[in-house]
Structure formats: C-alpha cells, structure tokens
Amino acid sequence: MRFGVILLAASVLAGASIPSGTQVQIRLTTALNTATGKVDQPFEAVVIAPVVVGDRIAMAAGAKVTGHVQAIQAADQTNQRAELSLAFDQIAEGRRKATLGAKLASIDNARESLDADGRITGIAASETASGRLDQGINKVTQKYPGLGDLLNTVKQTVVKETDSNIDYEPGVEMTLELTKALDWAAGDVTIDVKPIQPEQELLRLVSRQPFRTTVEKPPRPSDVTNLMFLGSAQEISNAFEQAGWSTAERLSASSKLETFRAIVEQRGYKEAPLSTLLLDGAPPDMVFQKQNDTFSARHHLRIWHRPGKFGGQDIWVCAATHDIGIDFSEQSRTFTHKIDSQIDRERAKVVNDLLFTGLVRGLSLVSRELPSRLSNATGDTLETDGSMAVIEISGTARK
C-alpha cells in the first residue's frame, strides 16, 4: 500500500528553498468584502495542505499567512464590477517567519474571475438572470405601468436583487503562486498518521467494494468510489463539519426552489441538494459539500454505510467529485453540473481537508484494477489511477 497524494512518510525538510511558481493552498480566517473593506485593510489565512518540493514536504500545513488589501472597488451600480487586489506579505509558523512574494492563482468555487496578476474581478448584477428579469420588467413598465408593478412585486417575492460585491467569509479557500523563491527553515516534523493495519485484510476489504455508483432513473454507471472511512457516523460527521463542509438538503419542492433562486441570483447555496446516486441499490447515508459564492461550483461527496466491521469500526464507502460548472446535457435534456475530470484531485482534497482537522488516525491508499478513463452518467470523462484512499477517523484531534 502507498499514499501517493500526500507524502506521509516524508519528513519536513530542515531548510528548504521553495521555488518560484510553487502553489500554496490557503484558507481565509478573516473576511474580505468590497462593500465594506478599505485599502491597507489587513487579512489573515492559514496553509491547509502540505507544500511539496520534489518528493519532500517543504512546508507542513498550519503556517499563518498575513497580507493586506492593495486595491479595492465596490460595485455600487448594477452594471459595475467589484475589484479586489490582495498583497501577501508574510508567512509564519511559531518562531519561523519569512517575507512572502506571491500572487493569487485561483479562488475555490468562486463566481469571480482572476487576471494574470491575481486581481479579482466580480460579476455585474445587470448580467445575471435576476438583472435581466429586471430589465425585461422595466420595459413592460414603460408601456403598462400596472402590469410592470405587478411583475416586479412577484419577482421580488421569489428572488432577491443580486449582490455583486466580492464577499469572502472566513473559510473561503484560495491558491497562491510564489512569485519569488521562499527560504523556509522548517523543523524536523513528521505527520503523525500511520498506515492502516492489518494490510492484507484491508486489501481484501477494499477489493470487495463496488467501483461504481449508478443513477436511479434510468440506471446507468456514474461516479467512481474513491474513498473509504473507518469510524462512527458521528465521528465522520464531526470531521467534515470541522473541515468546513456542509450537509445537503433532501430533494424537495422547497430545496428545488432555493436552488432556482441561487442560480438566478448567482450566489451560493451551501445546503443545496444533490441528485440521488445508488450503491448496491441504496441511496447514500450521508452527503457533504463545500461551496463558496456560486451554485455552479462545489466540492461534494456521497457516503454509504457498508456491511461488516474493520478493526471493530464501521465501514463507509464514498464517491467524491468536484463540480466546476453547469452545462446542458443532451442525454438527459436538462441542466447538470460538469465535473473536474481529474477525480483523483478531489480524493486528495478530501484527504487534505480531513488531515488538517487533526482527526485522522490512519491513512492508506489501496490500488485497484480499474480503467484509467471512464464516463459518468451525464457523459463527463473521469480520469483516475483507480486507487481508494482509506481514512480512519478519530473522535479526538491529534495534539
């Protein structure tokens, strides 16, 4: 067994020069908002995944990043786009500190866009579905004032005006790219997570699990199972809550209406429902997701309770993918989420998020004989090494 996504056995380098171009994943711990923020406003974030140089960990998760707002522009009019530029000043862990030269490379699950320099540009409220409805109602009002007023009242009852300001709460995740080499003198630290034992028994357990989920109607192969959890339902739920993931509402008339509102208003819906996928004919027992400020993009996963025990613990199998946009499916004649075809990245995302909570006691990556290129039920390509990450969850965080 191995774990190729996270180098668990590698010690953090005693003194590393992290080269320019290296990416660093961070999570905001303070809020940023173009409607209320000011130039020079400080902000803070934390590194949430190990930074790897070659085959060694150059920086462990947990380092603190500080910076300030370099430029800011609020969206005061419906046709105006908010803008935000961030400067990343320093990175620190304990007594270790270093000046940071970095730019913003991406914002996870964001509706905003980035230019080559890392400047964030927001959406224009007038270009959203809500904004276009307003424009249409205004035209009606010019000719038929009474009807226009009625339509406007109905519209305001169903959907709200789009707030096009950039509004990032604590928990929003970003990727930095170093613009100059970072001298980082890390101590001798090892990640205190052990491979799951006994190895052969774990191999047999993983080999017995289904590779694929299926959609309900009509039944077609869909997402790949790529994670397994060992622990109680409460321990797993607590771990995902600590990692910043949200549960999902069940599909219902009210959740469908809220989904419609989120799409029209071009905003997030953290408890948005997921379509039903089956594993051995059963719906998932738990569902989690992580969004930002748009319904179009989200990390999400489904978890099924499996028969038997391993080391006295409950067994759960999971299928995790990353929604990166909305597209029209010719196959199902409806709008569906498009996913990142490199599904091993979502497996790594889940592992990193759970490791960061300190609630992971054991971790192994088990190889399986699986085609490297598949398609899901909506026609998206799935590319994978076929392995399943097995995570043993603890009720108590590592010290």
mmCIF file of C-alpha atoms in Angstrom, residues 13-307:
data_model
loop_
_atom_site.group_PDB
_atom_site.id
_atom_site.type_symbol
_atom_site.label_atom_id
_atom_site.label_comp_id
_atom_site.label_asym_id
_atom_site.label_seq_id
_atom_site.Cartn_x
_atom_site.Cartn_y
_atom_site.Cartn_z
ATOM 1 C CA LEU A 13 12.976 19.444 5.195
ATOM 2 C CA ALA A 14 15.216 21.079 7.784
ATOM 3 C CA GLY A 15 15.911 24.015 5.474
ATOM 4 C CA ALA A 16 14.172 24.344 2.143
ATOM 5 C CA SER A 17 14.142 26.877 -0.649
ATOM 6 C CA ILE A 18 10.670 26.683 -2.108
ATOM 7 C CA PRO A 19 10.982 27.743 -5.764
ATOM 8 C CA SER A 20 9.063 30.474 -7.527
ATOM 9 C CA GLY A 21 5.946 29.080 -9.175
ATOM 10 C CA THR A 22 5.149 26.700 -6.310
ATOM 11 C CA GLN A 23 1.481 26.718 -5.347
ATOM 12 C CA VAL A 24 0.282 27.048 -1.750
ATOM 13 C CA GLN A 25 -3.283 26.272 -0.669
ATOM 14 C CA ILE A 26 -4.719 28.631 1.945
ATOM 15 C CA ARG A 27 -7.996 29.246 3.802
ATOM 16 C CA LEU A 28 -9.111 32.712 4.872
ATOM 17 C CA THR A 29 -9.508 33.211 8.620
ATOM 18 C CA THR A 30 -10.742 36.804 8.263
ATOM 19 C CA ALA A 31 -13.422 38.217 5.977
ATOM 20 C CA LEU A 32 -12.950 40.277 2.811
ATOM 21 C CA ASN A 33 -15.763 42.387 1.335
ATOM 22 C CA THR A 34 -15.535 45.091 -1.318
ATOM 23 C CA ALA A 35 -18.615 46.869 0.065
ATOM 24 C CA THR A 36 -17.013 47.478 3.467
ATOM 25 C CA GLY A 37 -13.276 46.948 3.003
ATOM 26 C CA LYS A 38 -10.577 49.578 2.610
ATOM 27 C CA VAL A 39 -7.108 49.845 1.116
ATOM 28 C CA ASP A 40 -4.439 48.566 3.547
ATOM 29 C CA GLN A 41 -7.009 46.522 5.478
ATOM 30 C CA PRO A 42 -5.132 43.506 6.915
ATOM 31 C CA PHE A 43 -6.284 39.929 6.427
ATOM 32 C CA GLU A 44 -5.120 36.504 7.572
ATOM 33 C CA ALA A 45 -5.193 32.971 6.209
ATOM 34 C CA VAL A 46 -3.784 29.552 7.044
ATOM 35 C CA VAL A 47 -1.960 27.000 4.875
ATOM 36 C CA ILE A 48 -4.263 23.957 4.678
ATOM 37 C CA ALA A 49 -2.183 21.403 2.744
ATOM 38 C CA PRO A 50 1.498 20.397 2.791
ATOM 39 C CA VAL A 51 3.695 22.206 0.271
ATOM 40 C CA VAL A 52 5.725 19.612 -1.622
ATOM 41 C CA VAL A 53 9.009 20.265 -3.443
ATOM 42 C CA GLY A 54 10.127 17.271 -5.472
ATOM 43 C CA ASP A 55 9.234 14.294 -3.303
ATOM 44 C CA ARG A 56 9.685 16.046 0.048
ATOM 45 C CA ILE A 57 7.443 18.187 2.197
ATOM 46 C CA ALA A 58 8.939 21.674 2.282
ATOM 47 C CA MET A 59 6.199 23.145 4.479
ATOM 48 C CA ALA A 60 3.602 21.454 6.634
ATOM 49 C CA ALA A 61 0.014 22.660 6.821
ATOM 50 C CA GLY A 62 -0.739 25.162 9.551
ATOM 51 C CA ALA A 63 1.522 28.120 8.703
ATOM 52 C CA LYS A 64 -0.162 31.528 9.006
ATOM 53 C CA VAL A 65 -0.288 33.921 6.045
ATOM 54 C CA THR A 66 -0.823 37.654 6.536
ATOM 55 C CA GLY A 67 -1.445 40.301 3.925
ATOM 56 C CA HIS A 68 -3.312 43.494 3.139
ATOM 57 C CA VAL A 69 -5.789 44.887 0.643
ATOM 58 C CA GLN A 70 -3.803 46.545 -2.125
ATOM 59 C CA ALA A 71 -6.692 47.951 -4.172
ATOM 60 C CA ILE A 72 -10.458 47.779 -3.819
ATOM 61 C CA GLN A 73 -13.520 48.931 -5.753
ATOM 62 C CA ALA A 74 -17.107 48.352 -4.624
ATOM 63 C CA ALA A 75 -19.921 47.550 -7.060
ATOM 64 C CA ASP A 76 -22.274 50.450 -6.338
ATOM 65 C CA GLN A 77 -24.251 50.200 -9.600
ATOM 66 C CA THR A 78 -25.873 47.160 -11.226
ATOM 67 C CA ASN A 79 -23.587 47.427 -14.259
ATOM 68 C CA GLN A 80 -20.453 47.879 -12.159
ATOM 69 C CA ARG A 81 -17.974 45.119 -11.322
ATOM 70 C CA ALA A 82 -16.259 44.986 -7.951
ATOM 71 C CA GLU A 83 -12.474 44.650 -7.954
ATOM 72 C CA LEU A 84 -10.067 43.453 -5.296
ATOM 73 C CA SER A 85 -6.283 43.112 -5.284
ATOM 74 C CA LEU A 86 -4.528 41.383 -2.383
ATOM 75 C CA ALA A 87 -0.905 41.610 -1.290
ATOM 76 C CA PHE A 88 0.556 38.636 0.571
ATOM 77 C CA ASP A 89 3.191 39.916 2.981
ATOM 78 C CA GLN A 90 4.400 37.279 5.416
ATOM 79 C CA ILE A 91 4.193 33.608 6.305
ATOM 80 C CA ALA A 92 4.859 32.395 9.838
ATOM 81 C CA GLU A 93 4.775 29.238 11.937
ATOM 82 C CA GLY A 94 5.735 29.558 15.580
ATOM 83 C CA ARG A 95 9.002 31.494 15.689
ATOM 84 C CA ARG A 96 9.690 30.976 11.986
ATOM 85 C CA LYS A 97 8.805 33.926 9.763
ATOM 86 C CA ALA A 98 9.550 34.834 6.160
ATOM 87 C CA THR A 99 8.654 37.605 3.757
ATOM 88 C CA LEU A 100 6.254 36.280 1.162
ATOM 89 C CA GLY A 101 6.301 37.071 -2.548
ATOM 90 C CA ALA A 102 3.111 35.591 -4.012
ATOM 91 C CA LYS A 103 0.076 36.294 -6.148
ATOM 92 C CA LEU A 104 -3.396 34.834 -6.143
ATOM 93 C CA ALA A 105 -3.630 31.923 -8.602
ATOM 94 C CA SER A 106 -7.206 30.736 -8.022
ATOM 95 C CA ILE A 107 -10.206 31.060 -5.714
ATOM 96 C CA ASP A 108 -12.008 27.845 -4.932
ATOM 97 C CA ASN A 109 -15.594 27.614 -6.204
ATOM 98 C CA ALA A 110 -15.838 31.347 -6.935
ATOM 99 C CA ARG A 111 -18.094 33.214 -9.364
ATOM 100 C CA GLU A 112 -15.410 35.906 -9.746
ATOM 101 C CA SER A 113 -12.573 35.859 -12.285
ATOM 102 C CA LEU A 114 -8.822 36.432 -11.914
ATOM 103 C CA ASP A 115 -6.425 38.148 -14.279
ATOM 104 C CA ALA A 116 -2.775 37.174 -14.797
ATOM 105 C CA ASP A 117 -1.682 39.408 -11.909
ATOM 106 C CA GLY A 118 -4.128 37.866 -9.449
ATOM 107 C CA ARG A 119 -6.612 40.760 -9.428
ATOM 108 C CA ILE A 120 -10.163 39.641 -8.626
ATOM 109 C CA THR A 121 -12.999 40.972 -10.801
ATOM 110 C CA GLY A 122 -16.596 40.464 -9.745
ATOM 111 C CA ILE A 123 -19.768 39.876 -11.708
ATOM 112 C CA ALA A 124 -22.112 42.616 -12.958
ATOM 113 C CA ALA A 125 -25.550 42.353 -11.359
ATOM 114 C CA SER A 126 -27.140 43.546 -14.615
ATOM 115 C CA GLU A 127 -25.788 40.464 -16.420
ATOM 116 C CA THR A 128 -27.281 37.904 -14.034
ATOM 117 C CA ALA A 129 -30.629 36.213 -14.644
ATOM 118 C CA SER A 130 -32.103 38.393 -11.893
ATOM 119 C CA GLY A 131 -30.728 41.515 -13.580
ATOM 120 C CA ARG A 132 -32.092 40.512 -16.978
ATOM 121 C CA LEU A 133 -35.519 39.914 -15.424
ATOM 122 C CA ASP A 134 -35.411 43.439 -14.012
ATOM 123 C CA GLN A 135 -34.547 44.839 -17.448
ATOM 124 C CA GLY A 136 -37.471 42.989 -19.017
ATOM 125 C CA ILE A 137 -39.884 44.156 -16.326
ATOM 126 C CA ASN A 138 -38.701 47.751 -16.756
ATOM 127 C CA LYS A 139 -39.552 47.590 -20.462
ATOM 128 C CA VAL A 140 -43.037 46.294 -19.642
ATOM 129 C CA THR A 141 -43.479 49.044 -17.033
ATOM 130 C CA GLN A 142 -42.791 51.751 -19.619
ATOM 131 C CA LYS A 143 -45.825 50.647 -21.654
ATOM 132 C CA TYR A 144 -48.018 49.035 -18.996
ATOM 133 C CA PRO A 145 -47.191 50.519 -15.581
ATOM 134 C CA GLY A 146 -49.750 48.474 -13.671
ATOM 135 C CA LEU A 147 -48.620 45.163 -15.138
ATOM 136 C CA GLY A 148 -44.979 46.103 -14.649
ATOM 137 C CA ASP A 149 -45.567 46.867 -10.974
ATOM 138 C CA LEU A 150 -47.319 43.512 -10.550
ATOM 139 C CA LEU A 151 -44.498 41.615 -12.246
ATOM 140 C CA ASN A 152 -41.925 43.432 -10.134
ATOM 141 C CA THR A 153 -43.798 42.519 -6.940
ATOM 142 C CA VAL A 154 -43.956 38.862 -7.984
ATOM 143 C CA LYS A 155 -40.269 38.859 -8.917
ATOM 144 C CA GLN A 156 -39.213 40.393 -5.588
ATOM 145 C CA THR A 157 -41.299 37.804 -3.758
ATOM 146 C CA VAL A 158 -39.446 34.935 -5.429
ATOM 147 C CA VAL A 159 -35.874 36.209 -5.863
ATOM 148 C CA LYS A 160 -33.704 38.922 -4.343
ATOM 149 C CA GLU A 161 -31.539 41.502 -6.030
ATOM 150 C CA THR A 162 -28.081 40.148 -6.819
ATOM 151 C CA ASP A 163 -25.331 41.492 -4.583
ATOM 152 C CA SER A 164 -22.382 41.667 -6.955
ATOM 153 C CA ASN A 165 -19.829 42.785 -4.372
ATOM 154 C CA ILE A 166 -16.986 40.395 -3.632
ATOM 155 C CA ASP A 167 -17.826 38.855 -0.263
ATOM 156 C CA TYR A 168 -15.457 36.193 1.049
ATOM 157 C CA GLU A 169 -16.201 34.876 4.520
ATOM 158 C CA PRO A 170 -13.676 33.088 6.738
ATOM 159 C CA GLY A 171 -13.330 29.591 5.290
ATOM 160 C CA VAL A 172 -13.044 30.622 1.635
ATOM 161 C CA GLU A 173 -10.109 28.760 0.094
ATOM 162 C CA MET A 174 -7.551 30.087 -2.356
ATOM 163 C CA THR A 175 -4.360 29.001 -4.079
ATOM 164 C CA LEU A 176 -1.284 31.212 -4.054
ATOM 165 C CA GLU A 177 1.592 31.042 -6.509
ATOM 166 C CA LEU A 178 5.008 32.103 -5.274
ATOM 167 C CA THR A 179 6.476 34.902 -7.397
ATOM 168 C CA LYS A 180 9.906 34.526 -5.836
ATOM 169 C CA ALA A 181 11.702 31.712 -4.041
ATOM 170 C CA LEU A 182 10.798 31.334 -0.375
ATOM 171 C CA ASP A 183 13.525 30.417 2.113
ATOM 172 C CA TRP A 184 11.728 28.356 4.708
ATOM 173 C CA ALA A 185 13.660 26.809 7.585
ATOM 174 C CA ALA A 186 11.240 24.198 8.831
ATOM 175 C CA GLY A 187 11.999 21.939 11.769
ATOM 176 C CA ASP A 188 12.155 18.148 11.714
ATOM 177 C CA VAL A 189 8.478 17.295 11.782
ATOM 178 C CA THR A 190 6.682 14.147 10.695
ATOM 179 C CA ILE A 191 2.970 13.790 10.083
ATOM 180 C CA ASP A 192 1.649 11.576 12.865
ATOM 181 C CA VAL A 193 -0.696 9.414 10.815
ATOM 182 C CA LYS A 194 0.013 5.704 10.440
ATOM 183 C CA PRO A 195 -0.839 3.247 7.635
ATOM 184 C CA ILE A 196 -3.941 1.218 8.420
ATOM 185 C CA GLN A 197 -3.300 -2.353 9.545
ATOM 186 C CA PRO A 198 -3.550 -5.267 9.006
ATOM 187 C CA GLU A 199 -2.587 -4.579 5.405
ATOM 188 C CA GLN A 200 -3.794 -7.773 3.744
ATOM 189 C CA GLU A 201 -7.148 -7.607 5.472
ATOM 190 C CA LEU A 202 -7.568 -4.016 4.290
ATOM 191 C CA LEU A 203 -6.682 -5.019 0.728
ATOM 192 C CA ARG A 204 -9.374 -7.698 0.792
ATOM 193 C CA LEU A 205 -11.918 -5.259 2.234
ATOM 194 C CA VAL A 206 -11.289 -2.652 -0.463
ATOM 195 C CA SER A 207 -11.396 -5.251 -3.240
ATOM 196 C CA ARG A 208 -14.912 -6.279 -2.152
ATOM 197 C CA GLN A 209 -16.355 -2.775 -2.557
ATOM 198 C CA PRO A 210 -18.221 -1.691 -5.717
ATOM 199 C CA PHE A 211 -16.224 0.507 -8.102
ATOM 200 C CA ARG A 212 -19.169 2.496 -9.445
ATOM 201 C CA THR A 213 -22.316 4.192 -8.270
ATOM 202 C CA THR A 214 -25.398 4.284 -10.506
ATOM 203 C CA VAL A 215 -28.042 6.891 -11.247
ATOM 204 C CA GLU A 216 -31.561 5.989 -10.221
ATOM 205 C CA LYS A 217 -33.597 6.534 -13.406
ATOM 206 C CA PRO A 218 -32.628 5.086 -15.787
ATOM 207 C CA PRO A 219 -29.919 3.026 -14.054
ATOM 208 C CA ARG A 220 -26.523 3.911 -15.562
ATOM 209 C CA PRO A 221 -22.969 3.764 -14.154
ATOM 210 C CA SER A 222 -21.947 7.086 -12.656
ATOM 211 C CA ASP A 223 -19.320 8.258 -10.124
ATOM 212 C CA VAL A 224 -16.356 6.151 -9.004
ATOM 213 C CA THR A 225 -15.968 5.163 -5.355
ATOM 214 C CA ASN A 226 -12.628 6.658 -4.344
ATOM 215 C CA LEU A 227 -12.635 6.924 -0.545
ATOM 216 C CA MET A 228 -13.371 4.718 2.444
ATOM 217 C CA PHE A 229 -13.898 5.863 6.030
ATOM 218 C CA LEU A 230 -13.494 3.829 9.202
ATOM 219 C CA GLY A 231 -15.325 5.217 12.233
ATOM 220 C CA SER A 232 -18.761 6.031 13.568
ATOM 221 C CA ALA A 233 -21.316 8.166 11.765
ATOM 222 C CA GLN A 234 -20.896 10.839 14.436
ATOM 223 C CA GLU A 235 -17.099 10.862 14.073
ATOM 224 C CA ILE A 236 -17.329 11.221 10.293
ATOM 225 C CA SER A 237 -19.976 13.942 10.503
ATOM 226 C CA ASN A 238 -17.919 15.839 13.083
ATOM 227 C CA ALA A 239 -14.744 15.557 10.982
ATOM 228 C CA PHE A 240 -16.423 17.048 7.905
ATOM 229 C CA GLU A 241 -18.004 19.805 9.983
ATOM 230 C CA GLN A 242 -14.572 20.662 11.400
ATOM 231 C CA ALA A 243 -13.200 20.677 7.825
ATOM 232 C CA GLY A 244 -15.763 23.283 6.762
ATOM 233 C CA TRP A 245 -18.074 21.010 4.773
ATOM 234 C CA SER A 246 -21.880 21.326 4.905
ATOM 235 C CA THR A 247 -24.632 18.751 4.763
ATOM 236 C CA ALA A 248 -27.115 18.791 1.885
ATOM 237 C CA GLU A 249 -30.869 19.234 1.924
ATOM 238 C CA ARG A 250 -33.015 16.452 0.568
ATOM 239 C CA LEU A 251 -34.531 16.944 -2.874
ATOM 240 C CA SER A 252 -37.909 18.598 -2.294
ATOM 241 C CA ALA A 253 -40.072 21.375 -3.673
ATOM 242 C CA SER A 254 -38.543 23.882 -1.250
ATOM 243 C CA SER A 255 -34.928 22.861 -1.933
ATOM 244 C CA LYS A 256 -35.559 22.958 -5.694
ATOM 245 C CA LEU A 257 -36.988 26.476 -5.336
ATOM 246 C CA GLU A 258 -33.959 27.574 -3.313
ATOM 247 C CA THR A 259 -31.680 26.073 -5.973
ATOM 248 C CA PHE A 260 -33.552 28.079 -8.624
ATOM 249 C CA ARG A 261 -33.097 31.232 -6.553
ATOM 250 C CA ALA A 262 -29.368 30.580 -6.141
ATOM 251 C CA ILE A 263 -28.945 30.170 -9.905
ATOM 252 C CA VAL A 264 -30.992 33.285 -10.758
ATOM 253 C CA GLU A 265 -29.299 35.415 -8.088
ATOM 254 C CA GLN A 266 -25.904 33.898 -8.990
ATOM 255 C CA ARG A 267 -24.970 33.060 -5.413
ATOM 256 C CA GLY A 268 -24.087 30.049 -3.325
ATOM 257 C CA TYR A 269 -26.446 27.614 -1.591
ATOM 258 C CA LYS A 270 -24.350 25.748 0.969
ATOM 259 C CA GLU A 271 -27.000 23.128 1.714
ATOM 260 C CA ALA A 272 -28.029 22.582 -1.929
ATOM 261 C CA PRO A 273 -29.429 19.105 -2.635
ATOM 262 C CA LEU A 274 -27.516 16.524 -4.633
ATOM 263 C CA SER A 275 -29.006 14.179 -7.194
ATOM 264 C CA THR A 276 -29.538 10.643 -5.958
ATOM 265 C CA LEU A 277 -26.864 8.075 -6.770
ATOM 266 C CA LEU A 278 -27.131 4.459 -5.665
ATOM 267 C CA LEU A 279 -24.536 1.995 -4.409
ATOM 268 C CA ASP A 280 -25.708 -1.618 -4.494
ATOM 269 C CA GLY A 281 -29.200 -0.197 -4.995
ATOM 270 C CA ALA A 282 -29.142 2.006 -1.871
ATOM 271 C CA PRO A 283 -29.125 5.820 -1.606
ATOM 272 C CA PRO A 284 -26.303 7.480 0.369
ATOM 273 C CA ASP A 285 -26.437 7.628 4.151
ATOM 274 C CA MET A 286 -24.544 10.922 4.338
ATOM 275 C CA VAL A 287 -23.900 13.740 1.892
ATOM 276 C CA PHE A 288 -21.457 16.640 2.282
ATOM 277 C CA GLN A 289 -20.417 19.578 0.122
ATOM 278 C CA LYS A 290 -18.259 22.696 0.201
ATOM 279 C CA GLN A 291 -19.284 25.827 -1.717
ATOM 280 C CA ASN A 292 -18.253 29.460 -1.906
ATOM 281 C CA ASP A 293 -20.409 32.069 -3.666
ATOM 282 C CA THR A 294 -21.875 30.234 -6.647
ATOM 283 C CA PHE A 295 -24.081 27.202 -7.107
ATOM 284 C CA SER A 296 -22.148 26.345 -10.274
ATOM 285 C CA ALA A 297 -19.057 25.050 -8.451
ATOM 286 C CA ARG A 298 -18.752 22.885 -5.357
ATOM 287 C CA HIS A 299 -16.850 20.014 -3.819
ATOM 288 C CA HIS A 300 -19.294 17.254 -2.972
ATOM 289 C CA LEU A 301 -19.432 13.638 -1.899
ATOM 290 C CA ARG A 302 -21.833 10.857 -1.009
ATOM 291 C CA ILE A 303 -21.175 8.240 1.696
ATOM 292 C CA TRP A 304 -22.713 4.768 2.071
ATOM 293 C CA HIS A 305 -22.612 2.531 5.158
ATOM 294 C CA ARG A 306 -21.227 -0.889 4.243
ATOM 295 C CA PRO A 307 -21.741 -4.325 5.817
#
